[in-house]
Each structure stands twice: as structure tokens, then as C-alpha cells.
Amino acid sequence: MGANSFMITFPQFFGRGCSKEAGEKLAAMGCKKVLVMHGKGVEAAGLPALIVQAIERAGLEVAENNKVESDPSDRIIKKIAAFGKDAEVDSIVAIGGGSCMDAAKCVKLLLDNGEPLETFYDISHPQRTAIPLITIPTTSGSGSEASKGAVVTDTVNGIKRVIIGAGTTPAMALIDPELTLGAPPKVTAACAFDVLAHAIDAITSKMTCRITQVVSYEAIRLMERSYKQAVEHGDDINAREDMQLASNLGGYGIGNAKCSMSHAFAHALGALYHVPHGVCCAIFTPASLEYVSDTCPEQIRAIAELLHAAYDAEDSTREIARKTGEQIRRMYRAVGIDDITAYIPDEEEAIKRLTPVAEKDIMALFSPRPIDDESCEWVIRRTYELARS
Ligand SMILES: NC(=O)c1ccc[n+]([C@@H]2O[C@H](COP(=O)([O-])OP(=O)(O)OC[C@H]3O[C@@H](n4cnc5c(N)ncnc54)[C@H](O)[C@@H]3O)[C@@H](O)[C@H]2O)c1
Ligand SMILES: [Fe+2]
């Protein structure tokens, strides 16, 4: 197998207050009318107003749409794209979490290509790119600001899809930690474990490389250092800055190596039971890590050390992974994230329903061990065993 590569596809600006530069950046690209997309939660937190004012000060017209929902569906994306088309916008700014940034990537795709969204479920279908999209994250989780991919809820088939290509690629990201200061503790907690899952999935993915691993280790270090403080003291800008950086680095990790095992299960749980994405990630990271551990012993030790999992020098890789998984569970329980039993009390139901969806998830392609009936049963049973421990 040849070496896997690492690249950052578009500029990333990081700093307190940098979201207010969106207008100048768009004006420099010759844009005149921008679709500003966000959801009601971010609106209630007062975040879009200041950015819209700054865009207008830079001389652009704004068409604002506040209809973004969590885990954006095909239906809402089509509606916002129709709104953008009617308004004749020549650019997009997305202010929100992964849901908003992913929805905006798909809206851009539809405006650029004029073909049905479903066409692009086939990721080999050619995509044109035309109008610039600026991503502005308000959570520290998805890292979507940094990557080309978008996760969409396909309401026809009841599954999550990933769309990726030139049409979903942002022009730039403005990462402003101040925007996350008001994110609610529950959102902050869930998002932190999305970051951790991205880093671990990217490190263990078939597509990983040394650069991806270095970047992802740093994401884990920052996450471990500050996730609890960010949840418990949301106004601590230093903790928030650590988490924004960790999330952004996580985005490079999966932008290059893709997600792998934990996300195949997380997508299945999220699509079938409507559990927040980061919670799904927290629940499935421990057993997934353990299941793939023999494929990457050196990396498992590094992850264990970064998470301060107590293990003995003579422990096998599998044993270290098991202890690391238990440590991850302690970490998510410490910030109020429930185990799988809170969402699917019946273990047999979980195996029956999650298995076919996880097996078909696109992230299964990048898992270092096959996602099949046997592995699904093992990971799901182990996840219940941990929950009962
Ligand atoms: N594209 C990718 O690479 C990628 C990676 C991981 C996850 N995802 C997707 O991202 C979505 C999850 O994103 P998320 O975890 O960021 O959650 P989210 O975008 O769904 O937001 C969660 C909630 O927090 C609110 N919120 C966000 N920022 C806030 C703030 N600063 N103040 C107050 N409220 C705020 C939102 O209104 C929403 O109700 C899922 O659909 C997931 O599949 C995409
Ligand atoms: Fe994720």
C-alpha cells in the first residue's frame, strides 16, 4: 500500500473576534450579496446579529435564513437552497455547529450545480464549485469548518449520508472561540466527545498517516486538558480556545484519514434514535477503540498516555485499549453523558437495528477491521457491558 497524504484544502483563520472579518473577506472576493445561514439556538444566543452587522458594514447585502435544524435533513437543505436561489446570493456564510456548516455545504452544492441533492449521494458524481462559503463554527465538535464533507439526514431511507467533493468545499473558515462562550453545557459535553472520536478514528483509520496522527494527538491533548472546564465553566475563554483548536485539528484528521469505526456506529445510533451526534460518539468510542487496537499498538499506547489511562507496562495492547475505553467512559460520565442503556434499553434490539445501518455506513470503508455481523455484535455487546460496569 502507498503512503497516505495529508493536506489542508483551504485557509483557516483562528482567533478571538475573527468572525467579524467575514464581510471584508467576502468583499475581497468580489461578493455582493450573501446568504447568512444559522439556526434558532445560535440566534437566541445573539451570535448572527454582530456578524451580519459587520458584513453590512463591509458593503454587502445580506439575505438571512434562520431555519437550520440539528442533523440537517434533505428537506431543510432544499428549502434553504430555494431561498438562496430566489434571493440571488453570490456567497454563503454559515454560523453554527456541524449541523449548520454541513447544511451550508449542501446548499452551496445545490446552488452551484442545480441538480437534485440525491444525485450527490453517489460521491463519484462530478461536482462544480462556484460561490464561496465561509464556515464560522459556534460549537467545538464537528470540525466541519475545516473539512470538505457534509453529513445529511436522508429522510427517505432514514439514514445519515456523507456528501463530499468540490461543491461542498468551503472557501475559508473563521474560527472564533468567543462564539462558543454561550454554548450550553450539554452541547459542549457532547461536542467534546465528537472531537475525541474524530481524533481516534483518524489515528486508527486505514487512511491515516504520520501527519494526521500528530495533529490528532494534539487534538486529544487539548480536549483532555480542557473539556471538563469548558462544560463546567463555559465562560472560560482559555478552555473554550483549547476546545475550538482541538475541534479544528480533529477536522483536519478526518478531512484526511476520514472517520472510521466509532462513527459508523454513531451514525447508525443518531439516525435511528435521534441521539445527539457527540453523545453517539462518546458511547461507541470505547468498544471501537478496543476492537481495532491490535492493528495499531503504538498508537493505542500514545492515546492511553494522553488520556491518562492507568495501565501496566506488561499489559497487552488489547488490555491497554480496554483500560483506555474505560477511562473514556469515566470521562463522558463525568460530564453527564448517559450510556447506551438510556437510549436503547434492550441490547438485542440494538444489535438487530444498528448492525445493518452501521455495516452500510460510508465510514465502514475506512475501518481497519471489517464492520460486519461479527464485529457489530462484539462492539455493541461490549458497549452494553461497559454501561453495566
Ligand atoms: N462534516 C463533518 O465532518 C462532521 C463531523 C462531525 C459531525 N458532523 C455533523 O454535525 C452535526 C452535529 O454538530 P454539532 O455537534 O456542532 O451540533 P449542532 O450544530 O446540531 O448544534 C447543537 C445545538 O447547539 C446549539 N448551538 C450551537 N452553537 C451554540 C452557541 N454558541 N450558543 C448556543 N447554542 C448553540 C444549536 O442551535 C443546536 O441546538 C451532526 O449532524 C453531525 O452528523 C459533521
Ligand atoms: Fe463526528
Short mmCIF file of C-alpha atoms and ligand atoms in Angstrom, two decimals:
data_model
loop_
_atom_site.label_atom_id
_atom_site.label_comp_id
_atom_site.label_asym_id
_atom_site.label_seq_id
_atom_site.Cartn_x
_atom_site.Cartn_y
_atom_site.Cartn_z
CA MET A 1 0.00 0.00 0.00
CA GLY A 2 1.30 3.51 -0.83
CA ALA A 3 1.64 6.24 1.76
CA ASN A 4 -1.49 8.22 2.64
CA SER A 5 -1.28 12.00 2.24
CA PHE A 6 -2.22 14.99 4.41
CA MET A 7 -3.48 18.35 3.19
CA ILE A 8 -5.38 21.40 4.40
CA THR A 9 -7.57 22.34 1.47
CA PHE A 10 -8.50 25.94 2.28
CA PRO A 11 -7.43 28.77 4.64
CA GLN A 12 -8.24 28.57 8.33
CA PHE A 13 -8.23 31.81 10.35
CA PHE A 14 -8.11 31.29 14.12
CA GLY A 15 -8.51 33.99 16.75
CA ARG A 16 -10.78 35.77 19.15
CA GLY A 17 -13.09 38.12 17.25
CA CYS A 18 -12.07 36.94 13.76
CA SER A 19 -15.67 36.09 12.79
CA LYS A 20 -16.27 39.83 12.33
CA GLU A 21 -13.90 39.74 9.34
CA ALA A 22 -16.36 37.76 7.21
CA GLY A 23 -17.58 40.88 5.37
CA GLU A 24 -14.11 42.10 4.41
CA LYS A 25 -13.13 38.64 3.21
CA LEU A 26 -16.25 38.35 1.03
CA ALA A 27 -15.81 41.89 -0.33
CA ALA A 28 -12.23 41.00 -1.29
CA MET A 29 -13.63 38.03 -3.26
CA GLY A 30 -15.96 40.42 -5.16
CA CYS A 31 -19.15 39.21 -3.46
CA LYS A 32 -22.19 41.48 -3.29
CA LYS A 33 -25.00 39.51 -1.67
CA VAL A 34 -24.54 36.83 0.96
CA LEU A 35 -26.84 34.14 2.33
CA VAL A 36 -26.24 34.07 6.10
CA MET A 37 -27.45 30.74 7.48
CA HIS A 38 -27.95 29.76 11.10
CA GLY A 39 -30.42 28.07 13.42
CA LYS A 40 -32.67 29.39 16.16
CA GLY A 41 -30.35 28.35 19.04
CA VAL A 42 -27.49 30.43 17.73
CA GLU A 43 -29.90 33.28 17.00
CA ALA A 44 -31.20 33.21 20.59
CA ALA A 45 -27.56 33.43 21.75
CA GLY A 46 -27.28 36.66 19.72
CA LEU A 47 -24.38 35.49 17.58
CA PRO A 48 -25.52 36.17 13.99
CA ALA A 49 -26.54 39.80 14.62
CA LEU A 50 -22.99 41.08 15.22
CA ILE A 51 -21.59 39.19 12.24
CA VAL A 52 -24.40 40.40 9.97
CA GLN A 53 -23.70 44.00 11.08
CA ALA A 54 -20.02 43.56 10.23
CA ILE A 55 -20.90 42.11 6.81
CA GLU A 56 -23.22 45.04 6.07
CA ARG A 57 -20.54 47.50 7.17
CA ALA A 58 -18.28 45.93 4.52
CA GLY A 59 -20.88 46.95 1.91
CA LEU A 60 -22.60 43.62 1.22
CA GLU A 61 -26.31 42.89 1.15
CA VAL A 62 -27.49 40.09 3.45
CA ALA A 63 -30.27 37.52 2.95
CA GLU A 64 -30.66 35.86 6.36
CA ASN A 65 -32.16 32.42 6.92
CA ASN A 66 -32.65 31.02 10.45
CA LYS A 67 -34.21 27.67 9.51
CA VAL A 68 -31.24 25.34 10.11
CA GLU A 69 -32.09 22.35 12.30
CA SER A 70 -29.89 19.83 14.11
CA ASP A 71 -28.80 16.92 11.92
CA PRO A 72 -29.96 18.74 8.78
CA SER A 73 -32.36 16.85 6.56
CA ASP A 74 -32.56 16.70 2.79
CA ARG A 75 -35.85 18.64 3.07
CA ILE A 76 -34.49 21.63 5.02
CA ILE A 77 -31.41 21.86 2.78
CA LYS A 78 -33.60 22.03 -0.33
CA LYS A 79 -35.76 24.75 1.26
CA ILE A 80 -32.79 26.92 2.21
CA ALA A 81 -31.24 26.43 -1.25
CA ALA A 82 -34.52 27.61 -2.83
CA PHE A 83 -34.44 30.65 -0.51
CA GLY A 84 -30.85 31.40 -1.57
CA LYS A 85 -31.69 31.00 -5.27
CA ASP A 86 -34.68 33.36 -5.03
CA ALA A 87 -32.51 35.90 -3.21
CA GLU A 88 -29.84 35.60 -5.97
CA VAL A 89 -26.99 35.35 -3.49
CA ASP A 90 -23.39 35.03 -4.69
CA SER A 91 -21.89 33.72 -1.42
CA ILE A 92 -22.78 31.95 1.86
CA VAL A 93 -21.79 32.40 5.50
CA ALA A 94 -22.68 29.57 7.90
CA ILE A 95 -22.80 30.48 11.61
CA GLY A 96 -23.39 27.44 13.79
CA GLY A 97 -22.36 23.96 14.75
CA GLY A 98 -21.76 20.99 12.50
CA SER A 99 -25.43 20.95 11.53
CA CYS A 100 -25.35 24.47 10.14
CA MET A 101 -21.96 24.16 8.42
CA ASP A 102 -22.96 20.85 6.82
CA ALA A 103 -26.31 22.25 5.69
CA ALA A 104 -24.48 25.24 4.18
CA LYS A 105 -22.06 22.98 2.29
CA CYS A 106 -25.06 21.21 0.74
CA VAL A 107 -26.86 24.47 -0.03
CA LYS A 108 -23.71 25.63 -1.83
CA LEU A 109 -23.62 22.34 -3.74
CA LEU A 110 -27.22 22.80 -4.88
CA LEU A 111 -26.73 26.45 -5.87
CA ASP A 112 -23.52 25.60 -7.75
CA ASN A 113 -24.86 22.57 -9.60
CA GLY A 114 -28.65 22.90 -9.95
CA GLU A 115 -29.07 19.12 -9.69
CA PRO A 116 -31.10 17.20 -7.06
CA LEU A 117 -29.34 16.63 -3.73
CA GLU A 118 -29.83 12.86 -4.08
CA THR A 119 -27.59 12.83 -7.19
CA PHE A 120 -24.65 13.59 -4.93
CA TYR A 121 -25.22 10.65 -2.62
CA ASP A 122 -23.05 8.97 -5.25
CA ILE A 123 -19.76 10.61 -4.28
CA SER A 124 -18.23 9.84 -7.70
CA HIS A 125 -20.79 12.13 -9.38
CA PRO A 126 -18.94 15.24 -10.65
CA GLN A 127 -19.45 18.45 -8.66
CA ARG A 128 -18.93 22.01 -9.87
CA THR A 129 -17.89 24.69 -7.40
CA ALA A 130 -18.78 28.35 -7.85
CA ILE A 131 -19.87 30.52 -4.92
CA PRO A 132 -17.67 30.94 -1.83
CA LEU A 133 -18.77 29.59 1.55
CA ILE A 134 -17.30 30.86 4.81
CA THR A 135 -17.74 28.50 7.75
CA ILE A 136 -17.93 30.00 11.26
CA PRO A 137 -18.20 27.33 13.99
CA THR A 138 -20.09 28.08 17.21
CA THR A 139 -19.51 24.67 18.81
CA SER A 140 -16.27 22.76 19.32
CA GLY A 141 -17.04 19.35 17.93
CA SER A 142 -17.60 18.56 14.29
CA GLY A 143 -14.54 20.32 12.87
CA SER A 144 -16.77 20.69 9.83
CA GLU A 145 -15.36 24.17 9.23
CA ALA A 146 -12.08 22.52 8.21
CA SER A 147 -13.28 19.66 6.05
CA LYS A 148 -14.97 19.15 2.70
CA GLY A 149 -17.58 16.63 3.85
CA ALA A 150 -21.19 17.17 4.89
CA VAL A 151 -23.43 14.79 6.83
CA VAL A 152 -27.06 14.85 5.73
CA THR A 153 -30.13 13.05 7.09
CA ASP A 154 -31.74 11.19 4.20
CA THR A 155 -35.38 11.22 5.31
CA VAL A 156 -36.45 8.82 2.56
CA ASN A 157 -34.22 5.99 3.77
CA GLY A 158 -33.86 7.08 7.43
CA ILE A 159 -30.06 7.09 7.36
CA LYS A 160 -27.22 9.60 7.54
CA ARG A 161 -25.31 10.20 4.30
CA VAL A 162 -21.97 11.84 3.67
CA ILE A 163 -21.61 14.12 0.65
CA ILE A 164 -18.15 15.28 -0.30
CA GLY A 165 -16.49 16.95 -3.25
CA ALA A 166 -15.61 20.27 -4.85
CA GLY A 167 -19.19 21.51 -4.45
CA THR A 168 -19.21 21.07 -0.66
CA THR A 169 -15.76 22.61 -0.09
CA PRO A 170 -15.73 25.92 1.83
CA ALA A 171 -13.59 28.85 0.69
CA MET A 172 -12.34 29.53 4.20
CA ALA A 173 -13.03 29.04 7.90
CA LEU A 174 -13.15 31.79 10.55
CA ILE A 175 -12.66 30.12 13.92
CA ASP A 176 -13.56 32.49 16.71
CA PRO A 177 -13.52 30.91 20.19
CA GLU A 178 -15.60 33.79 21.60
CA LEU A 179 -18.63 32.45 19.71
CA THR A 180 -18.61 29.28 21.80
CA LEU A 181 -18.72 31.02 25.21
CA GLY A 182 -22.51 30.65 25.45
CA ALA A 183 -22.81 27.10 24.12
CA PRO A 184 -24.90 25.12 26.64
CA PRO A 185 -23.08 22.56 28.85
CA LYS A 186 -24.88 19.60 27.27
CA VAL A 187 -23.88 20.70 23.77
CA THR A 188 -20.32 21.41 24.93
CA ALA A 189 -20.04 17.95 26.53
CA ALA A 190 -21.39 16.05 23.53
CA CYS A 191 -19.23 18.01 21.09
CA ALA A 192 -16.08 17.28 23.12
CA PHE A 193 -16.57 13.56 22.53
CA ASP A 194 -17.12 14.15 18.83
CA VAL A 195 -13.63 15.73 18.86
CA LEU A 196 -12.16 12.74 20.69
CA ALA A 197 -13.86 10.29 18.31
CA HIS A 198 -12.55 12.19 15.28
CA ALA A 199 -9.02 12.07 16.61
CA ILE A 200 -9.16 8.36 17.50
CA ASP A 201 -10.94 7.41 14.27
CA ALA A 202 -8.41 9.35 12.20
CA ILE A 203 -5.44 7.82 14.05
CA THR A 204 -6.77 4.29 13.57
CA SER A 205 -8.29 4.70 10.07
CA LYS A 206 -6.93 2.81 7.07
CA MET A 207 -6.25 6.25 5.56
CA THR A 208 -4.11 7.50 8.42
CA CYS A 209 -0.57 8.85 8.08
CA ARG A 210 2.03 10.22 10.49
CA ILE A 211 1.00 13.84 9.93
CA THR A 212 -2.67 13.03 10.58
CA GLN A 213 -1.61 11.24 13.75
CA VAL A 214 0.49 14.11 15.11
CA VAL A 215 -2.35 16.56 14.50
CA SER A 216 -4.89 14.19 16.07
CA TYR A 217 -2.73 13.52 19.15
CA GLU A 218 -2.65 17.25 19.76
CA ALA A 219 -6.45 17.36 19.43
CA ILE A 220 -6.68 14.67 22.13
CA ARG A 221 -4.22 16.51 24.40
CA LEU A 222 -6.17 19.77 24.18
CA MET A 223 -9.51 18.04 24.54
CA GLU A 224 -8.43 16.08 27.62
CA ARG A 225 -6.95 19.23 29.18
CA SER A 226 -10.00 21.45 28.77
CA TYR A 227 -13.25 19.60 28.04
CA LYS A 228 -14.42 19.46 31.66
CA GLN A 229 -13.59 23.09 32.36
CA ALA A 230 -15.40 24.14 29.15
CA VAL A 231 -18.51 22.21 30.25
CA GLU A 232 -18.47 23.41 33.87
CA HIS A 233 -17.20 26.96 33.30
CA GLY A 234 -18.42 27.87 29.83
CA ASP A 235 -17.18 31.43 30.22
CA ASP A 236 -13.53 30.35 30.50
CA ILE A 237 -12.16 31.63 27.21
CA ASN A 238 -8.89 29.69 27.56
CA ALA A 239 -10.74 26.38 27.88
CA ARG A 240 -13.01 27.36 25.00
CA GLU A 241 -10.00 28.27 22.88
CA ASP A 242 -8.40 24.87 23.58
CA MET A 243 -11.62 23.15 22.56
CA GLN A 244 -12.01 25.20 19.36
CA LEU A 245 -8.46 24.35 18.41
CA ALA A 246 -8.94 20.67 19.27
CA SER A 247 -12.09 20.59 17.17
CA ASN A 248 -10.37 22.26 14.24
CA LEU A 249 -7.43 19.82 14.41
CA GLY A 250 -9.94 16.97 14.60
CA GLY A 251 -11.44 18.30 11.38
CA TYR A 252 -8.06 18.03 9.60
CA GLY A 253 -7.72 14.50 10.94
CA ILE A 254 -10.99 13.26 9.49
CA GLY A 255 -10.69 15.52 6.45
CA ASN A 256 -7.65 13.44 5.54
CA ALA A 257 -8.00 10.00 7.11
CA LYS A 258 -11.83 10.03 7.31
CA CYS A 259 -13.76 8.74 10.29
CA SER A 260 -13.78 5.03 10.88
CA MET A 261 -15.30 2.52 13.28
CA SER A 262 -16.86 4.63 16.04
CA HIS A 263 -18.56 6.89 13.51
CA ALA A 264 -20.17 4.02 11.62
CA PHE A 265 -21.97 3.10 14.87
CA ALA A 266 -22.52 6.74 15.86
CA HIS A 267 -24.23 7.49 12.56
CA ALA A 268 -26.49 4.45 12.96
CA LEU A 269 -27.49 5.41 16.53
CA GLY A 270 -28.01 9.07 15.56
CA ALA A 271 -30.12 8.29 12.50
CA LEU A 272 -32.31 5.62 14.11
CA TYR A 273 -32.76 7.01 17.63
CA HIS A 274 -32.12 10.76 17.18
CA VAL A 275 -29.40 10.86 19.82
CA PRO A 276 -27.06 13.93 19.54
CA HIS A 277 -24.05 13.10 17.40
CA GLY A 278 -21.40 13.72 20.07
CA VAL A 279 -23.26 11.53 22.55
CA CYS A 280 -23.31 8.72 19.96
CA CYS A 281 -19.56 9.18 19.53
CA ALA A 282 -18.91 9.04 23.29
CA ILE A 283 -20.92 5.82 23.59
CA PHE A 284 -19.19 3.96 20.77
CA THR A 285 -15.58 5.15 21.04
CA PRO A 286 -14.51 2.83 23.91
CA ALA A 287 -15.50 -0.51 22.35
CA SER A 288 -14.47 0.59 18.83
CA LEU A 289 -11.01 1.53 20.11
CA GLU A 290 -10.69 -1.85 21.79
CA TYR A 291 -11.87 -3.74 18.71
CA VAL A 292 -9.32 -2.16 16.35
CA SER A 293 -6.46 -1.97 18.87
CA ASP A 294 -4.38 -4.87 17.53
CA THR A 295 -4.00 -3.04 14.19
CA CYS A 296 -2.13 -0.12 15.80
CA PRO A 297 -0.39 -0.99 19.10
CA GLU A 298 1.95 2.01 19.17
CA GLN A 299 -0.93 4.42 18.62
CA ILE A 300 -3.03 2.80 21.34
CA ARG A 301 -0.25 3.38 23.89
CA ALA A 302 0.03 7.02 22.80
CA ILE A 303 -3.73 7.54 23.16
CA ALA A 304 -3.73 5.82 26.57
CA GLU A 305 -1.00 8.15 27.79
CA LEU A 306 -2.73 11.27 26.51
CA LEU A 307 -5.94 10.27 28.28
CA HIS A 308 -4.08 9.28 31.48
CA ALA A 309 -5.47 5.75 31.38
CA ALA A 310 -3.72 3.71 34.07
CA TYR A 311 -2.11 0.61 32.57
CA ASP A 312 0.80 -1.66 33.40
CA ALA A 313 3.93 -1.80 31.26
CA GLU A 314 3.43 -5.53 30.64
CA ASP A 315 -0.23 -5.16 29.56
CA SER A 316 -1.13 -6.39 26.08
CA THR A 317 -2.32 -3.85 23.51
CA ARG A 318 -5.85 -5.16 23.90
CA GLU A 319 -5.67 -4.70 27.67
CA ILE A 320 -4.37 -1.14 27.30
CA ALA A 321 -7.20 -0.40 24.86
CA ARG A 322 -9.73 -1.87 27.29
CA LYS A 323 -8.43 0.34 30.11
CA THR A 324 -8.41 3.35 27.79
CA GLY A 325 -12.01 2.63 26.82
CA GLU A 326 -12.96 2.52 30.49
CA GLN A 327 -11.20 5.83 31.02
CA ILE A 328 -13.13 7.38 28.12
CA ARG A 329 -16.36 6.14 29.67
CA ARG A 330 -15.40 7.73 33.02
CA MET A 331 -14.67 10.96 31.16
CA TYR A 332 -18.04 11.10 29.41
CA ARG A 333 -19.96 10.08 32.53
CA ALA A 334 -18.18 12.90 34.44
CA VAL A 335 -19.84 15.47 32.17
CA GLY A 336 -23.31 13.94 32.33
CA ILE A 337 -23.38 11.86 29.14
CA ASP A 338 -25.55 8.77 29.53
CA ASP A 339 -24.66 5.24 28.49
CA ILE A 340 -26.36 3.43 25.62
CA THR A 341 -28.86 1.82 28.01
CA ALA A 342 -30.54 5.23 28.42
CA TYR A 343 -31.35 5.26 24.71
CA ILE A 344 -31.86 1.58 23.83
CA PRO A 345 -32.55 -0.43 26.99
CA ASP A 346 -32.74 -3.70 25.05
CA GLU A 347 -29.32 -4.98 23.92
CA GLU A 348 -30.82 -7.42 21.38
CA GLU A 349 -32.81 -4.62 19.76
CA ALA A 350 -29.61 -2.56 19.46
CA ILE A 351 -27.79 -5.40 17.72
CA LYS A 352 -30.69 -6.04 15.36
CA ARG A 353 -31.31 -2.43 14.38
CA LEU A 354 -27.87 -0.83 14.47
CA THR A 355 -25.93 -3.61 12.71
CA PRO A 356 -27.34 -3.28 9.16
CA VAL A 357 -27.06 0.52 9.26
CA ALA A 358 -23.51 0.57 10.65
CA GLU A 359 -22.38 -2.01 8.08
CA LYS A 360 -23.60 0.20 5.23
CA ASP A 361 -22.24 3.46 6.64
CA ILE A 362 -19.61 5.00 4.40
CA MET A 363 -17.19 5.26 7.34
CA ALA A 364 -17.09 1.46 7.47
CA LEU A 365 -14.86 1.68 4.40
CA PHE A 366 -12.07 3.24 6.43
CA SER A 367 -12.21 0.98 9.44
CA PRO A 368 -9.00 -1.02 9.94
CA ARG A 369 -11.12 -4.08 10.79
CA PRO A 370 -14.23 -5.06 8.82
CA ILE A 371 -17.59 -3.85 10.08
CA ASP A 372 -19.66 -7.00 9.67
CA ASP A 373 -22.18 -9.00 11.69
CA GLU A 374 -19.45 -10.38 13.95
CA SER A 375 -17.73 -7.09 14.74
CA CYS A 376 -21.03 -5.26 15.20
CA GLU A 377 -22.21 -7.82 17.71
CA TRP A 378 -18.89 -7.64 19.58
CA VAL A 379 -18.78 -3.82 19.72
CA ILE A 380 -22.43 -3.46 20.71
CA ARG A 381 -22.26 -6.18 23.40
CA ARG A 382 -19.06 -4.65 24.80
CA THR A 383 -20.72 -1.22 24.87
CA TYR A 384 -23.55 -2.67 26.99
CA GLU A 385 -21.08 -4.49 29.22
CA LEU A 386 -19.29 -1.19 29.87
CA ALA A 387 -22.61 0.52 30.57
CA ARG A 388 -23.42 -2.09 33.20
CA SER A 389 -19.97 -1.96 34.83
N1 LIG B 1 -18.90 17.40 8.33
C1 LIG B 1 -18.26 16.75 9.25
O1 LIG B 1 -17.09 16.45 9.08
C2 LIG B 1 -18.95 16.38 10.53
C3 LIG B 1 -18.22 15.82 11.56
C4 LIG B 1 -18.87 15.51 12.74
C5 LIG B 1 -20.22 15.78 12.89
N2 LIG B 1 -20.93 16.28 11.85
C6 LIG B 1 -22.37 16.56 11.96
O2 LIG B 1 -22.55 17.75 12.73
C7 LIG B 1 -23.79 17.69 13.42
C8 LIG B 1 -23.58 17.98 14.88
O3 LIG B 1 -22.98 19.23 15.04
P1 LIG B 1 -22.79 19.87 16.48
O4 LIG B 1 -22.42 18.80 17.41
O5 LIG B 1 -21.90 21.03 16.32
O6 LIG B 1 -24.27 20.30 16.92
P2 LIG B 1 -25.36 21.20 16.22
O7 LIG B 1 -24.81 22.00 15.12
O8 LIG B 1 -26.52 20.31 15.89
O9 LIG B 1 -25.78 22.18 17.40
C9 LIG B 1 -26.30 21.63 18.59
C10 LIG B 1 -27.21 22.65 19.28
O10 LIG B 1 -26.44 23.67 19.85
C11 LIG B 1 -26.94 24.95 19.52
N3 LIG B 1 -25.78 25.86 19.48
C12 LIG B 1 -24.72 25.75 18.68
N4 LIG B 1 -23.79 26.69 18.99
C13 LIG B 1 -24.31 27.40 20.02
C14 LIG B 1 -23.83 28.52 20.78
N5 LIG B 1 -22.61 29.03 20.58
N6 LIG B 1 -24.62 29.02 21.72
C15 LIG B 1 -25.84 28.46 21.96
N7 LIG B 1 -26.35 27.40 21.30
C16 LIG B 1 -25.58 26.88 20.34
C17 LIG B 1 -27.63 24.72 18.20
O11 LIG B 1 -28.63 25.67 17.98
C18 LIG B 1 -28.21 23.33 18.37
O12 LIG B 1 -29.45 23.38 19.01
C19 LIG B 1 -24.35 16.30 13.18
O13 LIG B 1 -25.34 16.34 12.19
C20 LIG B 1 -23.15 15.50 12.70
O14 LIG B 1 -23.52 14.41 11.90
C21 LIG B 1 -20.31 16.61 10.70
FE FE B 2 -18.28 13.30 14.24
#
